[in-house]
PDB file of C-alpha atoms in Angstrom:
ATOM      1  CA  UNK A 294      51.795 -38.987 191.830  1.00 71.00           C
ATOM      2  CA  UNK A 295      50.874 -36.302 188.916  1.00 70.00           C
ATOM      3  CA  UNK A 296      47.967 -37.166 187.240  1.00 75.00           C
ATOM      4  CA  UNK A 297      48.394 -38.892 183.213  1.00 86.00           C
ATOM      5  CA  UNK A 298      48.161 -35.879 180.605  1.00 92.00           C
ATOM      6  CA  UNK A 299      44.744 -36.258 178.204  1.00 94.00           C
ATOM      7  CA  UNK A 300      45.584 -36.373 174.922  1.00 94.00           C
ATOM      8  CA  UNK A 301      45.742 -34.066 172.450  1.00 97.00           C
ATOM      9  CA  UNK A 302      42.694 -33.546 170.025  1.00 97.00           C
ATOM     10  CA  UNK A 303      41.930 -31.641 166.503  1.00 97.00           C
ATOM     11  CA  UNK A 304      41.243 -28.014 166.339  1.00 95.00           C
ATOM     12  CA  UNK A 305      41.371 -27.849 162.562  1.00 94.00           C
ATOM     13  CA  UNK A 306      43.289 -30.567 160.454  1.00 93.00           C
ATOM     14  CA  UNK A 307      46.483 -28.505 161.057  1.00 94.00           C
ATOM     15  CA  UNK A 308      46.292 -27.356 164.749  1.00 97.00           C
ATOM     16  CA  UNK A 309      46.214 -29.291 167.286  1.00 97.00           C
ATOM     17  CA  UNK A 310      45.634 -28.024 170.991  1.00 98.00           C
ATOM     18  CA  UNK A 311      47.961 -30.626 173.775  1.00 96.00           C
ATOM     19  CA  UNK A 312      50.612 -31.540 171.003  1.00 94.00           C
ATOM     20  CA  UNK A 313      53.971 -29.649 170.799  1.00 94.00           C
ATOM     21  CA  UNK A 314      52.916 -26.121 169.280  1.00 96.00           C
ATOM     22  CA  UNK A 315      50.890 -23.074 171.464  1.00 96.00           C
ATOM     23  CA  UNK A 316      47.336 -22.566 170.181  1.00 98.00           C
ATOM     24  CA  UNK A 317      46.487 -18.468 170.862  1.00 98.00           C
ATOM     25  CA  UNK A 318      42.614 -18.063 170.849  1.00 98.00           C
ATOM     26  CA  UNK A 319      42.284 -14.263 170.486  1.00 98.00           C
ATOM     27  CA  UNK A 320      40.218 -10.705 169.582  1.00 97.00           C
ATOM     28  CA  UNK A 321      38.496  -9.023 170.973  1.00 95.00           C
ATOM     29  CA  UNK A 322      35.327  -9.601 173.457  1.00 90.00           C
ATOM     30  CA  UNK A 323      32.874  -8.801 171.261  1.00 90.00           C
ATOM     31  CA  UNK A 324      31.915  -7.441 167.272  1.00 93.00           C
ATOM     32  CA  UNK A 325      31.861  -3.972 167.062  1.00 92.00           C
ATOM     33  CA  UNK A 326      32.068  -3.375 164.034  1.00 94.00           C
ATOM     34  CA  UNK A 327      32.673  -5.460 160.681  1.00 96.00           C
ATOM     35  CA  UNK A 328      36.288  -2.803 160.318  1.00 96.00           C
ATOM     36  CA  UNK A 329      37.616  -2.960 163.554  1.00 96.00           C
ATOM     37  CA  UNK A 330      37.036  -6.688 163.244  1.00 96.00           C
ATOM     38  CA  UNK A 331      39.168  -7.089 160.637  1.00 98.00           C
ATOM     39  CA  UNK A 332      41.937  -5.111 162.043  1.00 98.00           C
ATOM     40  CA  UNK A 333      42.053  -7.249 165.034  1.00 97.00           C
ATOM     41  CA  UNK A 334      42.332 -10.255 162.729  1.00 98.00           C
ATOM     42  CA  UNK A 335      45.508  -8.942 160.598  1.00 98.00           C
ATOM     43  CA  UNK A 336      46.924  -8.215 163.886  1.00 98.00           C
ATOM     44  CA  UNK A 337      46.537 -11.442 165.711  1.00 98.00           C
ATOM     45  CA  UNK A 338      47.047 -13.499 162.577  1.00 98.00           C
ATOM     46  CA  UNK A 339      50.758 -11.068 161.393  1.00 98.00           C
ATOM     47  CA  UNK A 340      51.623 -11.514 165.327  1.00 98.00           C
ATOM     48  CA  UNK A 341      51.096 -15.643 164.904  1.00 97.00           C
ATOM     49  CA  UNK A 342      53.146 -15.884 162.089  1.00 97.00           C
ATOM     50  CA  UNK A 343      56.088 -13.559 164.250  1.00 98.00           C
ATOM     51  CA  UNK A 344      55.675 -16.035 166.839  1.00 98.00           C
ATOM     52  CA  UNK A 345      55.654 -19.073 165.221  1.00 97.00           C
ATOM     53  CA  UNK A 346      52.535 -19.951 167.187  1.00 97.00           C
ATOM     54  CA  UNK A 347      48.585 -20.965 166.358  1.00 98.00           C
ATOM     55  CA  UNK A 348      46.349 -18.516 166.319  1.00 98.00           C
ATOM     56  CA  UNK A 349      42.099 -18.940 165.983  1.00 98.00           C
ATOM     57  CA  UNK A 350      40.387 -16.157 166.202  1.00 98.00           C
ATOM     58  CA  UNK A 351      37.984 -15.315 168.696  1.00 97.00           C
ATOM     59  CA  UNK A 352      34.384 -13.052 169.081  1.00 95.00           C
ATOM     60  CA  UNK A 353      31.462 -13.090 170.112  1.00 92.00           C
ATOM     61  CA  UNK A 354      28.588 -12.705 167.940  1.00 90.00           C
ATOM     62  CA  UNK A 355      26.333 -12.303 170.716  1.00 82.00           C
ATOM     63  CA  UNK A 356      26.877 -11.893 174.695  1.00 75.00           C
ATOM     64  CA  UNK A 357      24.133 -13.460 176.312  1.00 72.00           C
ATOM     65  CA  UNK A 358      25.157 -13.046 180.380  1.00 73.00           C
ATOM     66  CA  UNK A 359      25.789  -9.356 180.424  1.00 62.00           C
ATOM     67  CA  UNK A 360      25.067  -8.084 183.733  1.00 67.00           C
ATOM     68  CA  UNK A 361      22.574  -4.762 182.234  1.00 66.00           C
ATOM     69  CA  UNK A 362      19.841  -4.627 180.285  1.00 66.00           C
ATOM     70  CA  UNK A 363      21.125  -2.063 178.827  1.00 60.00           C
ATOM     71  CA  UNK A 364      24.588  -3.289 178.161  1.00 68.00           C
ATOM     72  CA  UNK A 365      25.945  -3.791 174.409  1.00 66.00           C
ATOM     73  CA  UNK A 366      25.271  -7.445 172.868  1.00 72.00           C
ATOM     74  CA  UNK A 367      27.374  -7.619 169.970  1.00 72.00           C
ATOM     75  CA  UNK A 368      26.508  -7.707 166.349  1.00 70.00           C
ATOM     76  CA  UNK A 369      23.824 -10.086 166.396  1.00 86.00           C
ATOM     77  CA  UNK A 370      24.049 -14.078 164.459  1.00 90.00           C
ATOM     78  CA  UNK A 371      22.921 -13.280 161.308  1.00 94.00           C
ATOM     79  CA  UNK A 372      25.189 -10.206 160.714  1.00 94.00           C
ATOM     80  CA  UNK A 373      28.253 -11.479 162.780  1.00 94.00           C
ATOM     81  CA  UNK A 374      28.294 -14.741 162.093  1.00 96.00           C
ATOM     82  CA  UNK A 375      28.680 -13.186 158.684  1.00 97.00           C
ATOM     83  CA  UNK A 376      32.084 -11.234 159.857  1.00 96.00           C
ATOM     84  CA  UNK A 377      33.660 -14.287 161.726  1.00 97.00           C
ATOM     85  CA  UNK A 378      33.010 -15.843 157.384  1.00 98.00           C
ATOM     86  CA  UNK A 379      35.409 -12.755 156.786  1.00 97.00           C
ATOM     87  CA  UNK A 380      37.965 -13.385 158.563  1.00 98.00           C
ATOM     88  CA  UNK A 381      37.982 -17.266 157.630  1.00 97.00           C
ATOM     89  CA  UNK A 382      37.687 -15.879 154.065  1.00 97.00           C
ATOM     90  CA  UNK A 383      40.202 -12.773 154.257  1.00 97.00           C
ATOM     91  CA  UNK A 384      42.910 -14.000 156.745  1.00 97.00           C
ATOM     92  CA  UNK A 385      42.566 -18.049 156.531  1.00 96.00           C
ATOM     93  CA  UNK A 386      42.215 -18.358 160.346  1.00 97.00           C
ATOM     94  CA  UNK A 387      40.619 -20.416 162.088  1.00 98.00           C
ATOM     95  CA  UNK A 388      37.121 -18.500 164.287  1.00 98.00           C
ATOM     96  CA  UNK A 389      35.492 -20.121 167.852  1.00 98.00           C
ATOM     97  CA  UNK A 390      32.754 -18.071 169.157  1.00 97.00           C
ATOM     98  CA  UNK A 391      29.664 -18.494 171.705  1.00 96.00           C
ATOM     99  CA  UNK A 392      26.901 -20.730 171.501  1.00 96.00           C
ATOM    100  CA  UNK A 393      23.988 -20.105 174.065  1.00 95.00           C
ATOM    101  CA  UNK A 394      21.161 -22.325 172.757  1.00 95.00           C
ATOM    102  CA  UNK A 395      21.248 -25.678 171.508  1.00 96.00           C
ATOM    103  CA  UNK A 396      19.026 -24.320 168.155  1.00 96.00           C
ATOM    104  CA  UNK A 397      21.884 -22.007 167.423  1.00 95.00           C
ATOM    105  CA  UNK A 398      24.383 -24.675 166.810  1.00 97.00           C
ATOM    106  CA  UNK A 399      23.616 -25.777 163.519  1.00 96.00           C
ATOM    107  CA  UNK A 400      23.796 -22.746 162.037  1.00 96.00           C
ATOM    108  CA  UNK A 401      27.093 -21.537 163.873  1.00 97.00           C
ATOM    109  CA  UNK A 402      28.197 -24.897 163.441  1.00 97.00           C
ATOM    110  CA  UNK A 403      28.266 -24.043 159.424  1.00 97.00           C
ATOM    111  CA  UNK A 404      30.756 -21.132 160.569  1.00 98.00           C
ATOM    112  CA  UNK A 405      33.082 -21.677 163.408  1.00 98.00           C
ATOM    113  CA  UNK A 406      35.584 -23.422 163.499  1.00 98.00           C
ATOM    114  CA  UNK A 407      35.350 -24.275 167.647  1.00 98.00           C
ATOM    115  CA  UNK A 408      31.906 -23.758 169.468  1.00 98.00           C
ATOM    116  CA  UNK A 409      32.396 -22.751 172.851  1.00 97.00           C
ATOM    117  CA  UNK A 410      30.486 -23.061 175.422  1.00 97.00           C
ATOM    118  CA  UNK A 411      30.018 -20.431 178.145  1.00 96.00           C
ATOM    119  CA  UNK A 412      31.050 -21.148 181.794  1.00 94.00           C
ATOM    120  CA  UNK A 413      27.316 -20.402 182.916  1.00 93.00           C
ATOM    121  CA  UNK A 414      26.782 -22.771 180.642  1.00 96.00           C
ATOM    122  CA  UNK A 415      28.968 -25.569 181.349  1.00 97.00           C
ATOM    123  CA  UNK A 416      26.660 -27.992 182.734  1.00 97.00           C
ATOM    124  CA  UNK A 417      23.915 -27.686 180.400  1.00 97.00           C
ATOM    125  CA  UNK A 418      23.205 -31.403 178.666  1.00 98.00           C
ATOM    126  CA  UNK A 419      21.089 -30.324 176.103  1.00 98.00           C
ATOM    127  CA  UNK A 420      24.403 -27.490 175.003  1.00 98.00           C
ATOM    128  CA  UNK A 421      26.534 -29.962 175.486  1.00 98.00           C
ATOM    129  CA  UNK A 422      25.281 -32.905 172.994  1.00 98.00           C
ATOM    130  CA  UNK A 423      24.212 -30.647 170.377  1.00 98.00           C
ATOM    131  CA  UNK A 424      27.605 -29.213 170.018  1.00 98.00           C
ATOM    132  CA  UNK A 425      29.143 -32.827 170.603  1.00 98.00           C
ATOM    133  CA  UNK A 426      27.029 -33.762 166.989  1.00 98.00           C
ATOM    134  CA  UNK A 427      28.285 -30.572 165.674  1.00 97.00           C
ATOM    135  CA  UNK A 428      30.743 -31.647 163.834  1.00 96.00           C
ATOM    136  CA  UNK A 429      33.510 -28.825 165.135  1.00 98.00           C
ATOM    137  CA  UNK A 430      35.694 -28.758 168.257  1.00 98.00           C
ATOM    138  CA  UNK A 431      34.286 -28.398 171.380  1.00 98.00           C
ATOM    139  CA  UNK A 432      35.371 -25.495 174.210  1.00 98.00           C
ATOM    140  CA  UNK A 433      33.821 -25.813 177.437  1.00 98.00           C
ATOM    141  CA  UNK A 434      34.287 -23.176 179.748  1.00 97.00           C
ATOM    142  CA  UNK A 435      35.005 -24.081 183.779  1.00 96.00           C
ATOM    143  CA  UNK A 436      32.104 -22.524 185.435  1.00 94.00           C
ATOM    144  CA  UNK A 437      32.883 -20.303 187.723  1.00 91.00           C
ATOM    145  CA  UNK A 438      31.146 -22.455 190.507  1.00 92.00           C
ATOM    146  CA  UNK A 439      31.899 -25.764 189.558  1.00 95.00           C
ATOM    147  CA  UNK A 440      35.566 -27.468 191.181  1.00 95.00           C
ATOM    148  CA  UNK A 441      37.599 -28.502 188.632  1.00 96.00           C
ATOM    149  CA  UNK A 442      37.398 -32.600 189.025  1.00 96.00           C
ATOM    150  CA  UNK A 443      33.866 -32.469 188.355  1.00 97.00           C
ATOM    151  CA  UNK A 444      34.487 -30.634 184.918  1.00 97.00           C
ATOM    152  CA  UNK A 445      34.590 -34.188 183.573  1.00 98.00           C
ATOM    153  CA  UNK A 446      31.656 -34.509 183.349  1.00 98.00           C
ATOM    154  CA  UNK A 447      30.891 -31.833 180.921  1.00 98.00           C
ATOM    155  CA  UNK A 448      33.808 -33.738 178.849  1.00 98.00           C
ATOM    156  CA  UNK A 449      32.302 -36.727 178.722  1.00 98.00           C
ATOM    157  CA  UNK A 450      28.385 -35.193 178.078  1.00 98.00           C
ATOM    158  CA  UNK A 451      30.507 -34.374 174.823  1.00 98.00           C
ATOM    159  CA  UNK A 452      32.993 -37.119 174.443  1.00 98.00           C
ATOM    160  CA  UNK A 453      29.560 -39.324 174.523  1.00 98.00           C
ATOM    161  CA  UNK A 454      27.896 -37.480 171.934  1.00 98.00           C
ATOM    162  CA  UNK A 455      30.566 -38.865 169.081  1.00 97.00           C
ATOM    163  CA  UNK A 456      33.040 -35.909 169.178  1.00 98.00           C
ATOM    164  CA  UNK A 457      36.305 -36.172 170.890  1.00 98.00           C
ATOM    165  CA  UNK A 458      37.384 -33.047 170.086  1.00 98.00           C
ATOM    166  CA  UNK A 459      36.527 -31.399 173.250  1.00 98.00           C
ATOM    167  CA  UNK A 460      38.812 -29.302 175.956  1.00 98.00           C
ATOM    168  CA  UNK A 461      38.411 -27.299 178.955  1.00 98.00           C
ATOM    169  CA  UNK A 462      39.215 -23.412 179.688  1.00 98.00           C
ATOM    170  CA  UNK A 463      40.250 -21.715 183.036  1.00 96.00           C
ATOM    171  CA  UNK A 464      38.562 -18.520 183.661  1.00 92.00           C
ATOM    172  CA  UNK A 465      38.784 -18.312 187.722  1.00 89.00           C
ATOM    173  CA  UNK A 466      36.417 -19.475 190.218  1.00 89.00           C
ATOM    174  CA  UNK A 467      34.159 -17.145 192.060  1.00 86.00           C
ATOM    175  CA  UNK A 468      35.162 -15.989 195.581  1.00 75.00           C
ATOM    176  CA  UNK A 469      33.343 -13.258 197.313  1.00 66.00           C
ATOM    177  CA  UNK A 470      31.715 -10.455 195.378  1.00 70.00           C
ATOM    178  CA  UNK A 471      33.428  -8.585 192.072  1.00 74.00           C
ATOM    179  CA  UNK A 472      36.265 -11.336 192.324  1.00 82.00           C
ATOM    180  CA  UNK A 473      37.478 -13.853 190.227  1.00 86.00           C
ATOM    181  CA  UNK A 474      39.853 -16.032 191.959  1.00 88.00           C
ATOM    182  CA  UNK A 475      42.394 -18.733 189.586  1.00 91.00           C
ATOM    183  CA  UNK A 476      43.383 -22.240 191.366  1.00 92.00           C
ATOM    184  CA  UNK A 477      46.776 -23.158 189.519  1.00 93.00           C
ATOM    185  CA  UNK A 478      45.947 -26.843 191.203  1.00 95.00           C
ATOM    186  CA  UNK A 479      42.890 -26.845 188.708  1.00 96.00           C
ATOM    187  CA  UNK A 480      45.870 -27.072 185.234  1.00 96.00           C
ATOM    188  CA  UNK A 481      46.868 -30.263 186.558  1.00 96.00           C
ATOM    189  CA  UNK A 482      43.864 -31.793 187.330  1.00 96.00           C
ATOM    190  CA  UNK A 483      41.324 -30.834 184.723  1.00 97.00           C
ATOM    191  CA  UNK A 484      44.137 -32.249 181.899  1.00 97.00           C
ATOM    192  CA  UNK A 485      44.234 -35.052 183.348  1.00 97.00           C
ATOM    193  CA  UNK A 486      40.653 -35.561 180.865  1.00 96.00           C
ATOM    194  CA  UNK A 487      41.281 -32.783 178.818  1.00 98.00           C
ATOM    195  CA  UNK A 488      43.809 -30.458 176.814  1.00 98.00           C
ATOM    196  CA  UNK A 489      43.524 -26.966 178.867  1.00 98.00           C
ATOM    197  CA  UNK A 490      43.581 -23.891 177.715  1.00 98.00           C
ATOM    198  CA  UNK A 491      44.005 -20.339 180.171  1.00 97.00           C
ATOM    199  CA  UNK A 492      41.619 -17.089 180.237  1.00 94.00           C
ATOM    200  CA  UNK A 493      43.726 -14.793 180.433  1.00 93.00           C
ATOM    201  CA  UNK A 494      41.646 -11.845 180.907  1.00 88.00           C
ATOM    202  CA  UNK A 495      38.296 -12.856 182.201  1.00 85.00           C
ATOM    203  CA  UNK A 496      40.121 -14.616 185.095  1.00 86.00           C
ATOM    204  CA  UNK A 497      40.892 -10.915 185.653  1.00 85.00           C
ATOM    205  CA  UNK A 498      37.152  -9.230 185.043  1.00 78.00           C
ATOM    206  CA  UNK A 499      35.181  -7.989 188.046  1.00 68.00           C
ATOM    207  CA  UNK A 500      31.850  -8.609 187.583  1.00 65.00           C
ATOM    208  CA  UNK A 501      29.504  -6.604 187.973  1.00 56.00           C
ATOM    209  CA  UNK A 502      31.402  -4.224 189.591  1.00 47.00           C
ATOM    210  CA  UNK A 503      30.902  -1.191 187.857  1.00 49.00           C
ATOM    211  CA  UNK A 504      27.647  -0.180 188.610  1.00 49.00           C
ATOM    212  CA  UNK A 505      25.867  -2.203 185.717  1.00 48.00           C
ATOM    213  CA  UNK A 506      28.628  -3.249 183.863  1.00 49.00           C
ATOM    214  CA  UNK A 507      32.208  -5.170 184.660  1.00 56.00           C
ATOM    215  CA  UNK A 508      35.006  -3.925 185.380  1.00 59.00           C
ATOM    216  CA  UNK A 509      38.666  -5.835 185.316  1.00 65.00           C
ATOM    217  CA  UNK A 510      42.614  -5.664 186.675  1.00 77.00           C
ATOM    218  CA  UNK A 511      44.308  -5.414 183.724  1.00 78.00           C
ATOM    219  CA  UNK A 512      47.073  -4.846 184.648  1.00 86.00           C
ATOM    220  CA  UNK A 513      46.997  -8.605 186.086  1.00 88.00           C
ATOM    221  CA  UNK A 514      47.349 -10.102 182.729  1.00 89.00           C
ATOM    222  CA  UNK A 515      50.169 -10.518 182.000  1.00 91.00           C
ATOM    223  CA  UNK A 516      51.466 -12.555 185.486  1.00 92.00           C
ATOM    224  CA  UNK A 517      48.956 -14.569 186.031  1.00 93.00           C
ATOM    225  CA  UNK A 518      49.527 -15.400 182.406  1.00 95.00           C
ATOM    226  CA  UNK A 519      53.197 -16.349 183.055  1.00 96.00           C
ATOM    227  CA  UNK A 520      52.075 -18.379 186.712  1.00 96.00           C
ATOM    228  CA  UNK A 521      49.319 -20.440 184.110  1.00 96.00           C
ATOM    229  CA  UNK A 522      52.017 -21.202 181.416  1.00 97.00           C
ATOM    230  CA  UNK A 523      54.771 -22.157 184.185  1.00 97.00           C
ATOM    231  CA  UNK A 524      52.150 -24.125 186.149  1.00 96.00           C
ATOM    232  CA  UNK A 525      51.823 -25.792 182.544  1.00 95.00           C
ATOM    233  CA  UNK A 526      48.706 -24.875 179.854  1.00 97.00           C
ATOM    234  CA  UNK A 527      47.922 -26.209 176.185  1.00 97.00           C
ATOM    235  CA  UNK A 528      47.064 -22.901 175.695  1.00 98.00           C
ATOM    236  CA  UNK A 529      45.777 -19.531 176.616  1.00 98.00           C
ATOM    237  CA  UNK A 530      42.771 -17.508 175.391  1.00 96.00           C
ATOM    238  CA  UNK A 531      42.738 -13.734 175.200  1.00 95.00           C
ATOM    239  CA  UNK A 532      40.695 -10.683 174.777  1.00 94.00           C
ATOM    240  CA  UNK A 533      42.247  -7.337 172.732  1.00 95.00           C
ATOM    241  CA  UNK A 534      41.129  -4.812 172.000  1.00 95.00           C
ATOM    242  CA  UNK A 535      42.634  -1.337 169.754  1.00 95.00           C
ATOM    243  CA  UNK A 536      41.269   1.052 172.069  1.00 95.00           C
ATOM    244  CA  UNK A 537      40.118  -0.815 175.250  1.00 91.00           C
ATOM    245  CA  UNK A 538      39.216   1.602 177.495  1.00 91.00           C
ATOM    246  CA  UNK A 539      36.817   2.965 174.784  1.00 92.00           C
ATOM    247  CA  UNK A 540      35.534  -0.972 174.011  1.00 88.00           C
ATOM    248  CA  UNK A 541      31.585  -1.285 173.633  1.00 89.00           C
ATOM    249  CA  UNK A 542      32.619  -4.685 176.299  1.00 80.00           C
ATOM    250  CA  UNK A 543      34.425  -6.025 178.428  1.00 74.00           C
ATOM    251  CA  UNK A 544      37.008  -2.674 178.278  1.00 78.00           C
ATOM    252  CA  UNK A 545      38.751  -3.085 181.223  1.00 80.00           C
ATOM    253  CA  UNK A 546      40.149  -6.700 181.095  1.00 82.00           C
ATOM    254  CA  UNK A 547      41.233  -6.934 177.568  1.00 89.00           C
ATOM    255  CA  UNK A 548      45.120  -6.249 176.476  1.00 93.00           C
ATOM    256  CA  UNK A 549      46.166  -3.829 174.303  1.00 94.00           C
ATOM    257  CA  UNK A 550      46.385  -4.826 170.796  1.00 97.00           C
ATOM    258  CA  UNK A 551      49.752  -2.840 170.577  1.00 96.00           C
ATOM    259  CA  UNK A 552      50.911  -4.051 173.626  1.00 96.00           C
ATOM    260  CA  UNK A 553      49.862  -7.626 172.582  1.00 97.00           C
ATOM    261  CA  UNK A 554      52.791  -9.291 170.550  1.00 98.00           C
ATOM    262  CA  UNK A 555      55.477  -8.635 173.942  1.00 97.00           C
ATOM    263  CA  UNK A 556      53.097 -10.197 176.287  1.00 96.00           C
ATOM    264  CA  UNK A 557      53.007 -13.294 174.073  1.00 97.00           C
ATOM    265  CA  UNK A 558      56.234 -13.236 173.045  1.00 98.00           C
ATOM    266  CA  UNK A 559      57.422 -13.925 176.390  1.00 97.00           C
ATOM    267  CA  UNK A 560      54.937 -16.360 177.661  1.00 97.00           C
ATOM    268  CA  UNK A 561      55.838 -18.518 174.281  1.00 97.00           C
ATOM    269  CA  UNK A 562      59.666 -18.439 176.039  1.00 97.00           C
ATOM    270  CA  UNK A 563      57.804 -19.722 179.044  1.00 97.00           C
ATOM    271  CA  UNK A 564      56.361 -22.065 178.126  1.00 96.00           C
ATOM    272  CA  UNK A 565      58.570 -23.975 176.106  1.00 96.00           C
ATOM    273  CA  UNK A 566      60.880 -23.781 179.166  1.00 94.00           C
ATOM    274  CA  UNK A 567      57.974 -25.526 181.072  1.00 91.00           C
ATOM    275  CA  UNK A 568      57.453 -28.718 179.124  1.00 83.00           C
TER     276      UNK A 568
END
C-alpha cells in the first residue's frame, strides 16, 4: 500500500513546498565573488519567471566539510551573508544556505529564508533544535549513511522544537569508494513524513575522487533528475555555475548555467505528468 504524503510546508509567505508548484533551489556551490553570485542569481530568477516555477537561490558562505584543508571554503560568514542579503534585496528572491554549528543559527536566520542542515550533520540534535527555533524553514539533507525511514526522527526534532516547516533533501548514499547511489525508493518513503527535494548535483558527486578534492559525473544529472521527478518529488536542488570547469568548489558536478533552463523545462514537463 502506498504511504500517505505529508502536507505542504511554507518556504516563505508566497512559496509552498509540496503543493501545486515545482520549487527549485538553484545557485553556485560556494560564494566565489559578489559579481558571479549576482550574475547567477539574475539568471536563475529569469529562468523561474520564464518557466513559471518558484526559485529559491542557494549558495554557501562556508563549506566546512571540504575534502582537504587547502580546499576553497567560500567567502566566510560576514561577507557571504552580506552578498546573500544583496541577492534578496535586488532580486526579491528567497535564499537558502548551510549552517554547521548551532551558535551560527541566529545570525544566519537574519538573512536566510531557509536554513540548511548538511548531510553529515543530520543527526546533530542541538543543531536541529536550533534550526527548529530559528523561525525559518528548515531543509535537512539525508545523511549518506542514513536509512530513508530513519530520517523521520530528524524531522521530528525540528517539529518538536515548534517548527512545522521542515523538509528533506535526498542526495544519495555512500556505496563503496567515491560513489553515491540514489535509491528511488527513498522518495515515497520520506515523503510520508515531510516534503522531499532531490539534490540533483550532489548525488552525482564523487567525494574525494580527485586526490584531495571531489569529482563528479555531470552528464548523469539530467537522467537521474528525470527519474526522480517521475517517481515523485516536491522540488529540485541544482548547483549551477557559468563556468563549472573553473569553479572553486564542486565544479565537476555543477550544471553550466547556460544549459540549465533546457534541463529545467524538461523536468517540469515530467513533473507535471507525474502529478
